[in-house]
mmCIF file with all atom_site columns, C-alpha atoms in Angstrom:
data_model
loop_
_atom_site.group_PDB
_atom_site.id
_atom_site.type_symbol
_atom_site.label_atom_id
_atom_site.label_alt_id
_atom_site.label_comp_id
_atom_site.label_asym_id
_atom_site.label_entity_id
_atom_site.label_seq_id
_atom_site.pdbx_PDB_ins_code
_atom_site.Cartn_x
_atom_site.Cartn_y
_atom_site.Cartn_z
_atom_site.occupancy
_atom_site.B_iso_or_equiv
_atom_site.pdbx_formal_charge
_atom_site.auth_seq_id
_atom_site.auth_comp_id
_atom_site.auth_asym_id
_atom_site.auth_atom_id
_atom_site.pdbx_PDB_model_num
ATOM 1   C CA . MET A 1 1   ? -9.000  -172.428 161.155 1.00 0.00 ? 183 MET A CA 1
ATOM 2   C CA . LYS A 1 2   ? -6.210  -171.370 158.232 1.00 0.00 ? 184 LYS A CA 1
ATOM 3   C CA . VAL A 1 3   ? -6.607  -171.182 154.612 1.00 0.00 ? 185 VAL A CA 1
ATOM 4   C CA . LEU A 1 4   ? -3.603  -171.921 152.444 1.00 0.00 ? 186 LEU A CA 1
ATOM 5   C CA . LEU A 1 5   ? -3.508  -168.826 149.907 1.00 0.00 ? 187 LEU A CA 1
ATOM 6   C CA . SER A 1 6   ? -1.218  -169.154 146.655 1.00 0.00 ? 188 SER A CA 1
ATOM 7   C CA . ILE A 1 7   ? -0.248  -165.679 146.192 1.00 0.00 ? 189 ILE A CA 1
ATOM 8   C CA . ASN A 1 8   ? 2.536   -164.433 142.895 1.00 0.00 ? 190 ASN A CA 1
ATOM 9   C CA . PRO A 1 9   ? 6.213   -164.009 144.578 1.00 0.00 ? 191 PRO A CA 1
ATOM 10  C CA . GLU A 1 10  ? 6.116   -160.279 143.247 1.00 0.00 ? 192 GLU A CA 1
ATOM 11  C CA . HIS A 1 11  ? 3.020   -159.625 145.903 1.00 0.00 ? 193 HIS A CA 1
ATOM 12  C CA . VAL A 1 12  ? 4.628   -161.944 148.589 1.00 0.00 ? 194 VAL A CA 1
ATOM 13  C CA . GLU A 1 13  ? 7.636   -159.644 148.597 1.00 0.00 ? 195 GLU A CA 1
ATOM 14  C CA . ASN A 1 14  ? 5.276   -156.521 148.888 1.00 0.00 ? 196 ASN A CA 1
ATOM 15  C CA . ILE A 1 15  ? 3.525   -158.274 151.714 1.00 0.00 ? 197 ILE A CA 1
ATOM 16  C CA . LEU A 1 16  ? 6.431   -159.211 153.568 1.00 0.00 ? 198 LEU A CA 1
ATOM 17  C CA . ASN A 1 17  ? 8.104   -155.524 153.056 1.00 0.00 ? 199 ASN A CA 1
ATOM 18  C CA . GLY A 1 18  ? 4.898   -153.854 154.648 1.00 0.00 ? 200 GLY A CA 1
ATOM 19  C CA . SER A 1 19  ? 4.105   -151.996 151.278 1.00 0.00 ? 201 SER A CA 1
ATOM 20  C CA . LYS A 1 20  ? 1.262   -154.318 150.258 1.00 0.00 ? 202 LYS A CA 1
ATOM 21  C CA . LYS A 1 21  ? -1.323  -154.465 153.534 1.00 0.00 ? 203 LYS A CA 1
ATOM 22  C CA . PHE A 1 22  ? -4.424  -155.976 151.539 1.00 0.00 ? 204 PHE A CA 1
ATOM 23  C CA . GLU A 1 23  ? -4.816  -159.519 149.838 1.00 0.00 ? 205 GLU A CA 1
ATOM 24  C CA . PHE A 1 24  ? -7.066  -159.101 147.349 1.00 0.00 ? 206 PHE A CA 1
ATOM 25  C CA . ARG A 1 25  ? -9.575  -161.757 146.209 1.00 0.00 ? 207 ARG A CA 1
ATOM 26  C CA . LYS A 1 26  ? -12.404 -162.362 143.029 1.00 0.00 ? 208 LYS A CA 1
ATOM 27  C CA . GLY A 1 27  ? -13.841 -164.825 145.723 1.00 0.00 ? 209 GLY A CA 1
ATOM 28  C CA . MET A 1 28  ? -14.002 -165.233 149.410 1.00 0.00 ? 210 MET A CA 1
ATOM 29  C CA . PHE A 1 29  ? -13.946 -168.380 151.517 1.00 0.00 ? 211 PHE A CA 1
ATOM 30  C CA . LYS A 1 30  ? -17.548 -169.245 153.176 1.00 0.00 ? 212 LYS A CA 1
ATOM 31  C CA . ASN A 1 31  ? -16.229 -170.437 156.114 1.00 0.00 ? 213 ASN A CA 1
ATOM 32  C CA . PRO A 1 32  ? -16.740 -167.481 159.085 1.00 0.00 ? 214 PRO A CA 1
ATOM 33  C CA . ASP A 1 33  ? -14.189 -169.474 161.311 1.00 0.00 ? 215 ASP A CA 1
ATOM 34  C CA . VAL A 1 34  ? -10.852 -168.625 159.427 1.00 0.00 ? 216 VAL A CA 1
ATOM 35  C CA . ARG A 1 35  ? -9.073  -166.317 161.104 1.00 0.00 ? 217 ARG A CA 1
ATOM 36  C CA . SER A 1 36  ? -5.428  -166.458 159.440 1.00 0.00 ? 218 SER A CA 1
ATOM 37  C CA . VAL A 1 37  ? -3.976  -167.252 156.036 1.00 0.00 ? 219 VAL A CA 1
ATOM 38  C CA . ILE A 1 38  ? -0.881  -169.302 155.218 1.00 0.00 ? 220 ILE A CA 1
ATOM 39  C CA . ILE A 1 39  ? 1.324   -167.491 152.328 1.00 0.00 ? 221 ILE A CA 1
ATOM 40  C CA . TYR A 1 40  ? 2.175   -169.690 149.410 1.00 0.00 ? 222 TYR A CA 1
ATOM 41  C CA . SER A 1 41  ? 4.842   -168.247 147.450 1.00 0.00 ? 223 SER A CA 1
ATOM 42  C CA . THR A 1 42  ? 4.037   -169.544 143.878 1.00 0.00 ? 224 THR A CA 1
ATOM 43  C CA . MET A 1 43  ? 6.798   -170.466 141.470 1.00 0.00 ? 225 MET A CA 1
ATOM 44  C CA . PRO A 1 44  ? 9.572   -169.945 141.217 1.00 0.00 ? 226 PRO A CA 1
ATOM 45  C CA . VAL A 1 45  ? 10.002  -170.151 145.288 1.00 0.00 ? 227 VAL A CA 1
ATOM 46  C CA . GLY A 1 46  ? 7.341   -172.630 145.424 1.00 0.00 ? 228 GLY A CA 1
ATOM 47  C CA . ARG A 1 47  ? 7.480   -172.527 149.229 1.00 0.00 ? 229 ARG A CA 1
ATOM 48  C CA . ILE A 1 48  ? 5.164   -171.609 152.269 1.00 0.00 ? 230 ILE A CA 1
ATOM 49  C CA . VAL A 1 49  ? 6.928   -168.462 153.326 1.00 0.00 ? 231 VAL A CA 1
ATOM 50  C CA . ALA A 1 50  ? 4.904   -166.645 156.134 1.00 0.00 ? 232 ALA A CA 1
ATOM 51  C CA . GLU A 1 51  ? 1.154   -166.542 157.775 1.00 0.00 ? 233 GLU A CA 1
ATOM 52  C CA . PHE A 1 52  ? -0.890  -163.544 158.921 1.00 0.00 ? 234 PHE A CA 1
ATOM 53  C CA . ILE A 1 53  ? -3.832  -163.046 161.184 1.00 0.00 ? 235 ILE A CA 1
ATOM 54  C CA . ILE A 1 54  ? -6.756  -161.630 158.869 1.00 0.00 ? 236 ILE A CA 1
ATOM 55  C CA . ASP A 1 55  ? -7.744  -158.161 160.713 1.00 0.00 ? 237 ASP A CA 1
ATOM 56  C CA . GLU A 1 56  ? -10.683 -157.538 158.176 1.00 0.00 ? 238 GLU A CA 1
ATOM 57  C CA . VAL A 1 57  ? -12.166 -158.700 155.122 1.00 0.00 ? 239 VAL A CA 1
ATOM 58  C CA . ILE A 1 58  ? -13.338 -155.528 152.904 1.00 0.00 ? 240 ILE A CA 1
ATOM 59  C CA . ALA A 1 59  ? -16.587 -156.790 150.439 1.00 0.00 ? 241 ALA A CA 1
ATOM 60  C CA . ASP A 1 60  ? -17.884 -154.063 148.346 1.00 0.00 ? 242 ASP A CA 1
ATOM 61  C CA . GLU A 1 61  ? -18.170 -152.696 144.556 1.00 0.00 ? 243 GLU A CA 1
ATOM 62  C CA . PRO A 1 62  ? -14.289 -152.733 143.000 1.00 0.00 ? 244 PRO A CA 1
ATOM 63  C CA . SER A 1 63  ? -14.201 -148.826 143.354 1.00 0.00 ? 245 SER A CA 1
ATOM 64  C CA . GLU A 1 64  ? -15.289 -148.661 146.635 1.00 0.00 ? 246 GLU A CA 1
ATOM 65  C CA . VAL A 1 65  ? -12.830 -151.460 147.763 1.00 0.00 ? 247 VAL A CA 1
ATOM 66  C CA . TRP A 1 66  ? -9.985  -149.377 146.196 1.00 0.00 ? 248 TRP A CA 1
ATOM 67  C CA . LYS A 1 67  ? -10.729 -145.855 147.983 1.00 0.00 ? 249 LYS A CA 1
ATOM 68  C CA . LYS A 1 68  ? -10.809 -147.971 151.178 1.00 0.00 ? 250 LYS A CA 1
ATOM 69  C CA . THR A 1 69  ? -7.246  -149.641 150.054 1.00 0.00 ? 251 THR A CA 1
ATOM 70  C CA . SER A 1 70  ? -5.483  -148.155 147.690 1.00 0.00 ? 252 SER A CA 1
ATOM 71  C CA . LYS A 1 71  ? -3.003  -146.447 150.179 1.00 0.00 ? 253 LYS A CA 1
ATOM 72  C CA . TYR A 1 72  ? -1.617  -149.920 151.326 1.00 0.00 ? 254 TYR A CA 1
ATOM 73  C CA . ALA A 1 73  ? -2.838  -152.110 148.066 1.00 0.00 ? 255 ALA A CA 1
ATOM 74  C CA . GLY A 1 74  ? 1.045   -152.645 146.743 1.00 0.00 ? 256 GLY A CA 1
ATOM 75  C CA . ILE A 1 75  ? -0.518  -152.722 143.147 1.00 0.00 ? 257 ILE A CA 1
ATOM 76  C CA . SER A 1 76  ? -1.146  -150.213 140.742 1.00 0.00 ? 258 SER A CA 1
ATOM 77  C CA . LYS A 1 77  ? -4.848  -148.956 140.063 1.00 0.00 ? 259 LYS A CA 1
ATOM 78  C CA . ASN A 1 78  ? -4.632  -150.376 136.349 1.00 0.00 ? 260 ASN A CA 1
ATOM 79  C CA . TYR A 1 79  ? -3.442  -153.768 137.766 1.00 0.00 ? 261 TYR A CA 1
ATOM 80  C CA . PHE A 1 80  ? -6.245  -153.575 140.206 1.00 0.00 ? 262 PHE A CA 1
ATOM 81  C CA . ASP A 1 81  ? -8.985  -152.498 137.186 1.00 0.00 ? 263 ASP A CA 1
ATOM 82  C CA . SER A 1 82  ? -7.449  -155.346 135.170 1.00 0.00 ? 264 SER A CA 1
ATOM 83  C CA . TYR A 1 83  ? -8.091  -157.898 138.031 1.00 0.00 ? 265 TYR A CA 1
ATOM 84  C CA . PHE A 1 84  ? -11.458 -157.155 138.972 1.00 0.00 ? 266 PHE A CA 1
ATOM 85  C CA . ARG A 1 85  ? -12.788 -156.228 135.035 1.00 0.00 ? 267 ARG A CA 1
ATOM 86  C CA . ASN A 1 86  ? -16.005 -157.264 134.735 1.00 0.00 ? 268 ASN A CA 1
ATOM 87  C CA . LYS A 1 87  ? -16.687 -157.976 138.475 1.00 0.00 ? 269 LYS A CA 1
ATOM 88  C CA . GLU A 1 88  ? -19.232 -156.744 140.617 1.00 0.00 ? 270 GLU A CA 1
ATOM 89  C CA . ARG A 1 89  ? -17.778 -157.482 143.778 1.00 0.00 ? 271 ARG A CA 1
ATOM 90  C CA . ALA A 1 90  ? -14.366 -157.607 144.993 1.00 0.00 ? 272 ALA A CA 1
ATOM 91  C CA . PHE A 1 91  ? -12.772 -158.360 148.200 1.00 0.00 ? 273 PHE A CA 1
ATOM 92  C CA . ALA A 1 92  ? -9.817  -157.128 150.373 1.00 0.00 ? 274 ALA A CA 1
ATOM 93  C CA . ILE A 1 93  ? -8.150  -159.254 153.302 1.00 0.00 ? 275 ILE A CA 1
ATOM 94  C CA . LYS A 1 94  ? -6.534  -156.612 155.410 1.00 0.00 ? 276 LYS A CA 1
ATOM 95  C CA . ILE A 1 95  ? -3.090  -158.435 156.817 1.00 0.00 ? 277 ILE A CA 1
ATOM 96  C CA . GLY A 1 96  ? -2.819  -157.781 160.287 1.00 0.00 ? 278 GLY A CA 1
ATOM 97  C CA . HIS A 1 97  ? 0.139   -159.730 162.613 1.00 0.00 ? 279 HIS A CA 1
ATOM 98  C CA . ILE A 1 98  ? 2.451   -161.368 160.498 1.00 0.00 ? 280 ILE A CA 1
ATOM 99  C CA . GLU A 1 99  ? 4.904   -164.114 160.777 1.00 0.00 ? 281 GLU A CA 1
ATOM 100 C CA . ILE A 1 100 ? 7.720   -164.635 158.514 1.00 0.00 ? 282 ILE A CA 1
ATOM 101 C CA . TYR A 1 101 ? 9.134   -168.319 158.762 1.00 0.00 ? 283 TYR A CA 1
ATOM 102 C CA . ASP A 1 102 ? 12.998  -168.219 159.451 1.00 0.00 ? 284 ASP A CA 1
ATOM 103 C CA . LYS A 1 103 ? 13.315  -170.922 156.498 1.00 0.00 ? 285 LYS A CA 1
ATOM 104 C CA . PRO A 1 104 ? 10.561  -171.483 153.975 1.00 0.00 ? 286 PRO A CA 1
ATOM 105 C CA . ARG A 1 105 ? 8.575   -174.730 154.413 1.00 0.00 ? 287 ARG A CA 1
ATOM 106 C CA . LEU A 1 106 ? 7.576   -177.239 151.572 1.00 0.00 ? 288 LEU A CA 1
ATOM 107 C CA . LEU A 1 107 ? 3.750   -177.670 151.042 1.00 0.00 ? 289 LEU A CA 1
ATOM 108 C CA . SER A 1 108 ? 4.352   -181.430 152.193 1.00 0.00 ? 290 SER A CA 1
ATOM 109 C CA . SER A 1 109 ? 4.998   -180.037 155.828 1.00 0.00 ? 291 SER A CA 1
ATOM 110 C CA . LEU A 1 110 ? 0.925   -179.543 155.985 1.00 0.00 ? 292 LEU A CA 1
ATOM 111 C CA . GLY A 1 111 ? 0.204   -182.735 155.206 1.00 0.00 ? 293 GLY A CA 1
ATOM 112 C CA . GLU A 1 112 ? 0.455   -185.808 152.601 1.00 0.00 ? 294 GLU A CA 1
ATOM 113 C CA . ASN A 1 113 ? -1.173  -184.993 149.052 1.00 0.00 ? 295 ASN A CA 1
ATOM 114 C CA . VAL A 1 114 ? -1.180  -181.146 149.766 1.00 0.00 ? 296 VAL A CA 1
ATOM 115 C CA . SER A 1 115 ? -0.887  -179.307 146.836 1.00 0.00 ? 297 SER A CA 1
ATOM 116 C CA . ALA A 1 116 ? -0.780  -175.716 145.629 1.00 0.00 ? 298 ALA A CA 1
ATOM 117 C CA . PRO A 1 117 ? -4.440  -174.092 145.548 1.00 0.00 ? 299 PRO A CA 1
ATOM 118 C CA . GLN A 1 118 ? -5.618  -171.907 142.246 1.00 0.00 ? 300 GLN A CA 1
ATOM 119 C CA . SER A 1 119 ? -7.300  -169.629 145.094 1.00 0.00 ? 301 SER A CA 1
ATOM 120 C CA . PHE A 1 120 ? -7.320  -171.230 148.353 1.00 0.00 ? 302 PHE A CA 1
ATOM 121 C CA . ARG A 1 121 ? -7.677  -174.212 150.448 1.00 0.00 ? 303 ARG A CA 1
ATOM 122 C CA . TYR A 1 122 ? -8.700  -174.616 154.342 1.00 0.00 ? 304 TYR A CA 1
ATOM 123 C CA . VAL A 1 123 ? -6.265  -176.155 156.458 1.00 0.00 ? 305 VAL A CA 1
#
């Protein structure tokens, strides 16, 4: 099973160039069968640009997640701390094999009435 994640274009760029090897989330999908992520680059791009295999999911207190991921977080410590402010749990999706699409795709390529998710959407 796959999920569609909405990701800011700046973070997408860092994922695609390999400097960001973790995608951080405040909440995680509940379905244990999810194995890959389809990346939707939010506006102004507004396209599906790649997908990746989930290598692992790290779930822990934010400080512990930072210790385990900081080298390839692709974001600053300040940004991380701000994002997880007042949260007891943080999630980091480790990006495995990534397939970058030659031509970015419209959301409609996933089916009728598919809209960009606030967080994620099962596909």
